[in-house]
């Protein structure tokens, strides 16, 4: 049975807890539930991982036995060459980059993703649905490879 | 009955006709068929529009009575403030930017999208599926608004 | 009898129709009426032209038999070398650049006008009055030349 | 009775005295006369002020009881944050930036105005008429507010 | 019988009509005649196309059944990714970029050609002869391929 | 009873131990003592935290139940968007950025703080006293809010 | 008896008089009173100086017989090499730079201080308290030197 | 007996396991063996440390009682000011930077090393031998100091 | 009898000798033969000169009694102001810049030619034919002057 | 009888009074004496002017009846467009820029002189002798014009 | 018998003769002796070449029949595309770049090596040992190829 | 008896021979005569050296037994790190940089001198007199040292 790994980057554990006026009251587990629901019809297992630690995310990418990864690198999108290299080393599986918000309508420094050039593709700006669309994209890519 | 407009930017009419070694043998109408298929279960009509003319795309965005737009601005992604302004003027409907290829792993000048800051979100790198995912994103956004 | 050509660039046909909360309910024809009114006391004819097409604007500039041009290049202000070259080729008549809004208090990329170095002068930030002042400037320039 | 303040920045006292081959033989007082003439039909008083001192111009802007300001910041256009801040603090009245020459067809460093983003609008390139048009713009703005 | 397409970009229809003091009194049709003369000794047909419309030039490049293209993109040299992409898609035939003037001795923004990296080669600065040399280069390239 | 969290970034544990010729022989605990002394007269508790790990600092900021934070982000000042985002998410409490040395008189790359735009204010250059002044600033801010 | 000089840069005389919605109703003399209050317990005299003139501020820095200077250079923070050089020449006394607002969360051009590299330290973002903290920092520095 | 610390940065634990087509089948322990072999003739002990965590590497550098360090900072070469500061604080021992690949023939962002200015020297491009040469360089430096 | 000087810059003596897989087996003398052949029908003598020395090329340009120069500056295209100045001093004769390869499709630093602004024109990308076309261009220019 | 004006910019009145360890104990009047001595053999009067005020220096340049000016703009070298414009307006007399120190071996921002492009020439780095050489240069220029 | 060529760039002939306080009293021939010593155990001949002439170094690289090159390009590291091209043309043998000093801790312009991208690897910062390590690296590379 | 070396950089041998409309009819030997005349009253010998070869100039600087050097590096001013390094190595004697024209009023790339930071001082813009003033500056410096 195939497994998909969903990685949430730094500060995403705060979703629905802080700044609810901006990010809404939806928590990270609600996002995870939406992802799980989206995989229902497919014979796919999901694993969720959140960390504020760049090194832990690198470890996780490198050491997971999965068929594909969805990653929202959050702040590390713009600063982590280590995560970029870890993804680049996973040529064996597709990696999809997702963002809750449209990073291109935020501060200048958020317009540049170090991750994008090594991911298969990028989905940004659809809130929780960025993840759901990411799962669909990933399933399409995994199926194509089989 | 709701209608979705799908806009294909310059040179996309060549898909499957030229450079088939790079872009594959899939034609633009095959992409359109995939989009139509994806809207099947929804009570949604689709209109397709391809043009190599910046002005025609601006006209189309401004004058279409639709519930949402999916646009692959292709080359105009990086050069057209006119299309950006046309999209920005359509605050009444969601506009989703899609790209067949991962624009962030191509030439430096393709990394910057003038369109992204005024679109709801962006999906890039999944080939035909970028459009299909775009439709799903759009349907989700349209439904939310109803 | 002298004739003045007034060129409105892309998306200006939407004035008073979309985003009325921002740009007000004044339509393009209201602006045209104000321009006509301003030329009343002078023996001057006015022609109005709006297009979303860069090429059409180039054509119009090159082929019009007029004594002066007022142009609001809108989005093409920042991207069109073709319109710049068309204006530069009209050394026989004065060309005045106008903008409804103050382009210098908007996004960074709007601060740079490719048109300004080849126009006689620039007027920006006075809404409809930018055009009216432009007519006055143009009439002054035309008269000086007679 | 309303009063308009006209500020002439550094070196403008030399107009018509030096470099008459470039700037013509028209003196600053001739410009002032043209401004006064333009206000004739309106119930408006004009005050003229020229200084080569950045601080004096800041003082003048801050301390004048007037209904509107026309300023040609000359060299300080490109270097004075102090004058910018002084103008920004005058939210109670409209301030119009004018230039005799087209600053966008001169040296690169003159293309950037620190003043423009905080002025209502900008008029450049029409010689003495830049001031006359500025007065008209200002009168329109003052009237709108009444 | 082989056919060569010669594309003249925006404002080139004005050659010999405006600014004759700068560009001389030679018209575009005189250039076309020189090109035709240069192909005399070869069994080659020539087609000439001038447009101020970026989209028309893209259409022409994409849809022409020819053995080679000579293009003077004029203003679009510096702004059109769409024309670049259209040329890049014509890997089946050689495309030669020509310029009447030496673009490297003009304004800074004219030093950068978006077209050059995807053309076979570039010839600039020889006036009408840039086209004639372009034809010779093209014939050499076409012959090599046969 | 209110609590203040004092965060020391990477390498600050070495104070007074290495490079004593530069940074003096004062240890981190001496700084902590000075902070505690400064809070004496106020009914305020202090917690001290030092880490070389970006993720640990993010965790600490996000999960601490405190009334205000003083942070010396040290090297992470210039590289951590994650810490910036963590601070931005703490809109409920004031965060003050402090630096022992004057970062603006050191290497160019140290002049840019990613943290400064989201902190309430910044104090740099006063050695141990930067912290003491930070506490005073923080107490002032906390009191204002009560 | 020691004396501290407090220098207020351009436009600060307007505090509490203009834009009270932004800067509050607190006047410059209220800030001065707070500074005086902060020096109460110390045997220190304070002198206050406000000017909109760069040259006057340079004169004041150069010619004052004081034990330390607190300066809020306001707009001159970003443009005055003359004030920088004047401060650099006062190696005999400590100079502290203060700002009412957090200059790092304002426009890009305000992020760069020409003064910071030559001041002992910088305090920004704490409103009136920036001055009070500046006094404390200065007293600490003066005492250390005795 | 002297000890040398060899630090391997993020993703280097994957050597010989992933992307063997690029990096070869040689594992990290094979590199370590080569380093150990190179120290054979010298009375020197070696300690090896690999981590994907920036903070762990900072800790290790700060807290190790060794006579010299060889570090391949991998991705952190380009992003870690914290590791730079940690190395700069080790003025008591020589630190040598090594890279398996020639970082100057890779992506632009890899050409800039934040570590290089604070290391004694840098060796890059010799694969496993970069480490072996690094050991030799280090032994030379250590001996010189004795 | 007129004479044309053909200058080959650094490393061009290696043509056909090294890297034959890239540059082909055609030697520099074969290029020279093609140039001579192209001048057959004209009453023109040719002189060939190759040097790896910037100074020698400057000497040659300055001291040759010729009617025109064709120069392939190779590496010095991008670094030699001395050769630029030498060419600029030869206003008495036309100088044509040629390149074997299309320098605009190579590394970024090769896109900028210091020579181009002072040459009459530039031909690049046609291999040996770049020289042949250069000769034709030069003959046209020399004839025009007679 | 001819007169030369010597202008000393901001902070130069401190020479020999502050930072004597750096700038030596030579005062400004000693420099003036050296200048006067250098003009002895010539029938030339000298006027000396020092000011910390940009506006005063502009006034002085504009209003002085002299045959030539020597100016050490000090800090205003790098920030004053107003002084640049004032000098540019003095096309009737030669203006020589001098600097005590070699501004090209100091901070990066001192390498750029706004004054240099409009002065006749520049002399920097010779201490007091920069002025003396400036006088000689000026006398040479004045004599040439007679 | 294999031969290694050691190239010393401009000004290296001065080693040990000038600025002995900085570079020490060790002469270039002492470095050469150390290189020779390092090759003792190997059946390898060494040739040494020093020149201040860019062209001579290009000649030497192109025309030497050797098994590998060690080059310290000194000043030409940062300015010579000609030497870069010469090295790039020697794909038949390994070329190693060495530097006596750590170029990354010197002036900004020395951080960029034009040579590094085409060399096999780079060694910098170890003084004479940079050469010795370079020989070892080269011998390793040569042996691998046999 | 002291000797001064005067170095003329590339293309200066053409003075008075080419482009006499720009540079005048004065030859290099006339400049040399003026230099000699200027040293008359002093017990100083002069040696003149002109070369178009960077390496020759480096050699000359390094190997000359002189008391001071005047150098007009011409084109090498902007490109030669080798000459810079050669001058920097001559800490034993003063080196003065001179330019005939005002390099700051010419093309942008001529505003940056690589030589200036290592020369004692720079004199530019006085034609032949730049050399004469350079001699005077040098004699002053040499005398000071005695």
Short mmCIF file of N, CA and C in Angstrom, two decimals, chain L residues 1-92:
data_model
loop_
_atom_site.label_atom_id
_atom_site.label_comp_id
_atom_site.label_asym_id
_atom_site.label_seq_id
_atom_site.Cartn_x
_atom_site.Cartn_y
_atom_site.Cartn_z
N UNK L 1 71.07 61.10 -7.14
CA UNK L 1 70.05 61.93 -7.80
C UNK L 1 68.75 61.15 -7.95
N UNK L 2 67.63 61.77 -7.55
CA UNK L 2 66.33 61.09 -7.59
C UNK L 2 65.82 60.94 -9.02
N UNK L 3 65.04 59.90 -9.22
CA UNK L 3 64.45 59.69 -10.53
C UNK L 3 62.94 59.47 -10.39
N UNK L 4 62.24 60.07 -11.32
CA UNK L 4 60.78 59.89 -11.36
C UNK L 4 60.45 59.12 -12.62
N UNK L 5 59.57 58.12 -12.48
CA UNK L 5 59.13 57.35 -13.63
C UNK L 5 57.73 57.81 -14.04
N UNK L 6 57.57 58.13 -15.32
CA UNK L 6 56.25 58.52 -15.84
C UNK L 6 55.76 57.43 -16.78
N UNK L 7 54.64 56.78 -16.42
CA UNK L 7 54.10 55.68 -17.22
C UNK L 7 52.85 56.13 -17.96
N UNK L 8 52.86 55.93 -19.27
CA UNK L 8 51.68 56.23 -20.09
C UNK L 8 51.05 54.91 -20.52
N UNK L 9 49.78 54.71 -20.24
CA UNK L 9 49.08 53.46 -20.56
C UNK L 9 48.70 53.35 -22.03
N UNK L 10 47.85 52.38 -22.36
CA UNK L 10 47.54 52.02 -23.74
C UNK L 10 46.91 53.16 -24.55
N UNK L 11 47.28 53.23 -25.80
CA UNK L 11 46.74 54.16 -26.79
C UNK L 11 47.22 55.60 -26.61
N UNK L 12 48.00 55.88 -25.56
CA UNK L 12 48.46 57.25 -25.37
C UNK L 12 49.54 57.64 -26.35
N UNK L 13 50.15 56.65 -27.02
CA UNK L 13 51.13 56.95 -28.06
C UNK L 13 50.47 57.60 -29.28
N UNK L 14 49.14 57.53 -29.33
CA UNK L 14 48.41 58.09 -30.47
C UNK L 14 48.12 59.58 -30.31
N UNK L 15 48.39 60.12 -29.12
CA UNK L 15 48.07 61.52 -28.85
C UNK L 15 48.64 62.45 -29.91
N UNK L 16 47.81 63.32 -30.44
CA UNK L 16 48.26 64.29 -31.42
C UNK L 16 48.36 63.71 -32.81
N UNK L 17 48.12 62.40 -32.92
CA UNK L 17 48.23 61.75 -34.23
C UNK L 17 46.86 61.35 -34.76
N UNK L 18 46.03 60.85 -33.88
CA UNK L 18 44.67 60.50 -34.28
C UNK L 18 43.69 61.36 -33.47
N UNK L 19 42.50 61.49 -34.01
CA UNK L 19 41.44 62.23 -33.33
C UNK L 19 41.92 63.58 -32.81
N UNK L 20 42.65 64.29 -33.64
CA UNK L 20 43.19 65.58 -33.20
C UNK L 20 42.08 66.60 -32.94
N UNK L 21 40.90 66.34 -33.53
CA UNK L 21 39.77 67.24 -33.25
C UNK L 21 39.33 67.12 -31.80
N UNK L 22 39.55 65.97 -31.23
CA UNK L 22 39.15 65.78 -29.82
C UNK L 22 40.29 66.06 -28.86
N UNK L 23 41.40 65.38 -29.05
CA UNK L 23 42.49 65.46 -28.10
C UNK L 23 43.52 66.54 -28.42
N UNK L 24 43.32 67.27 -29.50
CA UNK L 24 44.26 68.31 -29.85
C UNK L 24 45.46 67.76 -30.60
N UNK L 25 46.35 68.65 -31.01
CA UNK L 25 47.49 68.23 -31.82
C UNK L 25 48.74 68.02 -30.97
N UNK L 26 48.57 68.14 -29.66
CA UNK L 26 49.70 67.95 -28.77
C UNK L 26 50.09 66.48 -28.68
N UNK L 27 51.35 66.17 -28.91
CA UNK L 27 51.79 64.78 -28.87
C UNK L 27 52.26 64.39 -27.48
N UNK L 28 52.49 63.08 -27.33
CA UNK L 28 52.96 62.55 -26.06
C UNK L 28 54.32 63.14 -25.69
N UNK L 29 55.15 63.38 -26.68
CA UNK L 29 56.48 63.91 -26.36
C UNK L 29 56.37 65.35 -25.87
N UNK L 30 55.33 66.07 -26.33
CA UNK L 30 55.11 67.41 -25.80
C UNK L 30 54.76 67.34 -24.32
N UNK L 31 53.96 66.35 -23.96
CA UNK L 31 53.63 66.15 -22.55
C UNK L 31 54.89 65.83 -21.76
N UNK L 32 55.67 64.93 -22.32
CA UNK L 32 56.92 64.57 -21.64
C UNK L 32 57.82 65.80 -21.45
N UNK L 33 57.87 66.65 -22.48
CA UNK L 33 58.68 67.87 -22.35
C UNK L 33 58.17 68.75 -21.22
N UNK L 34 56.86 68.86 -21.12
CA UNK L 34 56.28 69.68 -20.06
C UNK L 34 56.64 69.12 -18.68
N UNK L 35 56.62 67.79 -18.58
CA UNK L 35 57.00 67.15 -17.32
C UNK L 35 58.45 67.46 -17.00
N UNK L 36 59.30 67.28 -17.98
CA UNK L 36 60.72 67.56 -17.78
C UNK L 36 60.94 69.01 -17.33
N UNK L 37 60.27 69.93 -18.01
CA UNK L 37 60.37 71.34 -17.66
C UNK L 37 59.99 71.58 -16.20
N UNK L 38 58.94 70.88 -15.77
CA UNK L 38 58.45 71.06 -14.40
C UNK L 38 59.44 70.58 -13.36
N UNK L 39 60.35 69.68 -13.77
CA UNK L 39 61.31 69.14 -12.80
C UNK L 39 62.63 69.91 -12.82
N UNK L 40 62.72 70.85 -13.76
CA UNK L 40 63.95 71.63 -13.96
C UNK L 40 64.56 72.13 -12.67
N UNK L 41 63.79 72.84 -11.90
CA UNK L 41 64.31 73.49 -10.70
C UNK L 41 64.69 72.49 -9.61
N UNK L 42 64.29 71.26 -9.80
CA UNK L 42 64.58 70.23 -8.80
C UNK L 42 65.67 69.30 -9.33
N UNK L 43 66.39 68.74 -8.44
CA UNK L 43 67.47 67.83 -8.83
C UNK L 43 66.88 66.44 -9.09
N UNK L 44 66.10 66.34 -10.14
CA UNK L 44 65.35 65.11 -10.38
C UNK L 44 65.46 64.71 -11.85
N UNK L 45 65.67 63.42 -12.04
CA UNK L 45 65.74 62.85 -13.37
C UNK L 45 64.37 62.26 -13.73
N UNK L 46 64.03 62.25 -15.00
CA UNK L 46 62.75 61.66 -15.38
C UNK L 46 62.94 60.57 -16.41
N UNK L 47 62.15 59.49 -16.25
CA UNK L 47 62.15 58.41 -17.24
C UNK L 47 60.73 58.26 -17.75
N UNK L 48 60.58 58.13 -19.06
CA UNK L 48 59.24 58.00 -19.63
C UNK L 48 59.05 56.60 -20.22
N UNK L 49 57.86 56.07 -20.08
CA UNK L 49 57.57 54.71 -20.54
C UNK L 49 56.14 54.65 -21.04
N UNK L 50 55.98 54.21 -22.27
CA UNK L 50 54.63 54.01 -22.79
C UNK L 50 54.48 52.58 -23.26
N UNK L 51 53.34 51.97 -22.94
CA UNK L 51 53.11 50.61 -23.43
C UNK L 51 51.62 50.35 -23.54
N UNK L 52 51.29 49.53 -24.50
CA UNK L 52 49.91 49.05 -24.64
C UNK L 52 49.72 47.72 -23.93
N UNK L 53 50.80 47.21 -23.30
CA UNK L 53 50.79 45.88 -22.71
C UNK L 53 50.67 45.95 -21.19
N UNK L 54 49.61 45.39 -20.65
CA UNK L 54 49.40 45.35 -19.21
C UNK L 54 50.61 44.76 -18.49
N UNK L 55 51.09 43.64 -19.02
CA UNK L 55 52.21 42.95 -18.38
C UNK L 55 53.48 43.79 -18.37
N UNK L 56 53.73 44.54 -19.44
CA UNK L 56 54.92 45.40 -19.49
C UNK L 56 54.84 46.49 -18.43
N UNK L 57 53.65 46.99 -18.23
CA UNK L 57 53.48 48.04 -17.22
C UNK L 57 53.69 47.47 -15.82
N UNK L 58 53.19 46.26 -15.60
CA UNK L 58 53.42 45.59 -14.32
C UNK L 58 54.93 45.39 -14.12
N UNK L 59 55.59 44.85 -15.14
CA UNK L 59 57.04 44.65 -15.06
C UNK L 59 57.75 45.96 -14.69
N UNK L 60 57.40 47.03 -15.40
CA UNK L 60 58.06 48.33 -15.22
C UNK L 60 57.88 48.84 -13.79
N UNK L 61 56.66 48.75 -13.29
CA UNK L 61 56.39 49.22 -11.92
C UNK L 61 57.22 48.43 -10.93
N UNK L 62 57.26 47.13 -11.14
CA UNK L 62 57.92 46.26 -10.17
C UNK L 62 59.44 46.43 -10.16
N UNK L 63 59.98 46.69 -11.35
CA UNK L 63 61.44 46.58 -11.47
C UNK L 63 62.18 47.91 -11.54
N UNK L 64 61.48 49.01 -11.44
CA UNK L 64 62.16 50.30 -11.59
C UNK L 64 62.71 50.81 -10.26
N UNK L 65 63.96 51.24 -10.33
CA UNK L 65 64.59 51.85 -9.16
C UNK L 65 64.34 53.35 -9.24
N UNK L 66 63.23 53.79 -8.71
CA UNK L 66 62.87 55.21 -8.79
C UNK L 66 62.33 55.70 -7.44
N UNK L 67 62.21 57.03 -7.35
CA UNK L 67 61.75 57.63 -6.08
C UNK L 67 60.25 57.89 -6.07
N UNK L 68 59.63 57.71 -7.22
CA UNK L 68 58.20 57.95 -7.30
C UNK L 68 57.71 57.69 -8.70
N UNK L 69 56.41 57.41 -8.83
CA UNK L 69 55.84 57.09 -10.15
C UNK L 69 54.62 57.96 -10.40
N UNK L 70 54.53 58.46 -11.64
CA UNK L 70 53.30 59.07 -12.13
C UNK L 70 52.76 58.13 -13.18
N UNK L 71 51.52 57.71 -13.02
CA UNK L 71 50.96 56.77 -13.99
C UNK L 71 49.60 57.24 -14.50
N UNK L 72 49.47 57.23 -15.82
CA UNK L 72 48.17 57.42 -16.46
C UNK L 72 47.80 56.07 -17.02
N UNK L 73 47.02 55.28 -16.28
CA UNK L 73 46.79 53.88 -16.68
C UNK L 73 45.84 53.77 -17.86
N UNK L 74 45.24 54.88 -18.29
CA UNK L 74 44.32 54.89 -19.43
C UNK L 74 43.30 53.76 -19.30
N UNK L 75 43.12 52.96 -20.34
CA UNK L 75 42.09 51.92 -20.32
C UNK L 75 42.27 50.94 -19.16
N UNK L 76 43.53 50.68 -18.77
CA UNK L 76 43.77 49.73 -17.69
C UNK L 76 43.31 50.24 -16.33
N UNK L 77 43.03 51.52 -16.23
CA UNK L 77 42.46 52.09 -15.02
C UNK L 77 41.26 51.29 -14.53
N UNK L 78 40.48 50.81 -15.50
CA UNK L 78 39.18 50.22 -15.17
C UNK L 78 39.19 48.70 -15.20
N UNK L 79 40.28 48.09 -15.68
CA UNK L 79 40.27 46.63 -15.83
C UNK L 79 41.44 45.90 -15.20
N UNK L 80 42.49 46.59 -14.76
CA UNK L 80 43.69 45.85 -14.38
C UNK L 80 43.90 45.72 -12.88
N UNK L 81 43.62 44.55 -12.37
CA UNK L 81 43.95 44.24 -10.98
C UNK L 81 45.46 43.99 -10.87
N UNK L 82 46.05 43.54 -11.96
CA UNK L 82 47.49 43.26 -11.95
C UNK L 82 48.30 44.54 -11.71
N UNK L 83 47.93 45.62 -12.41
CA UNK L 83 48.63 46.89 -12.19
C UNK L 83 48.35 47.41 -10.78
N UNK L 84 47.12 47.25 -10.33
CA UNK L 84 46.79 47.63 -8.96
C UNK L 84 47.69 46.92 -7.96
N UNK L 85 47.82 45.61 -8.12
CA UNK L 85 48.64 44.84 -7.20
C UNK L 85 50.10 45.26 -7.28
N UNK L 86 50.56 45.56 -8.50
CA UNK L 86 51.95 46.00 -8.67
C UNK L 86 52.20 47.31 -7.93
N UNK L 87 51.26 48.21 -8.02
CA UNK L 87 51.38 49.50 -7.31
C UNK L 87 51.32 49.29 -5.81
N UNK L 88 50.37 48.46 -5.38
CA UNK L 88 50.23 48.19 -3.94
C UNK L 88 51.52 47.62 -3.36
N UNK L 89 52.27 46.90 -4.19
CA UNK L 89 53.52 46.30 -3.72
C UNK L 89 54.65 47.33 -3.61
N UNK L 90 54.43 48.51 -4.21
CA UNK L 90 55.45 49.55 -4.13
C UNK L 90 55.16 50.51 -2.97
N UNK L 91 55.02 49.97 -1.80
CA UNK L 91 54.77 50.81 -0.62
C UNK L 91 55.97 51.68 -0.30
N UNK L 92 57.12 51.34 -0.91
CA UNK L 92 58.34 52.09 -0.62
C UNK L 92 58.38 53.46 -1.29
#
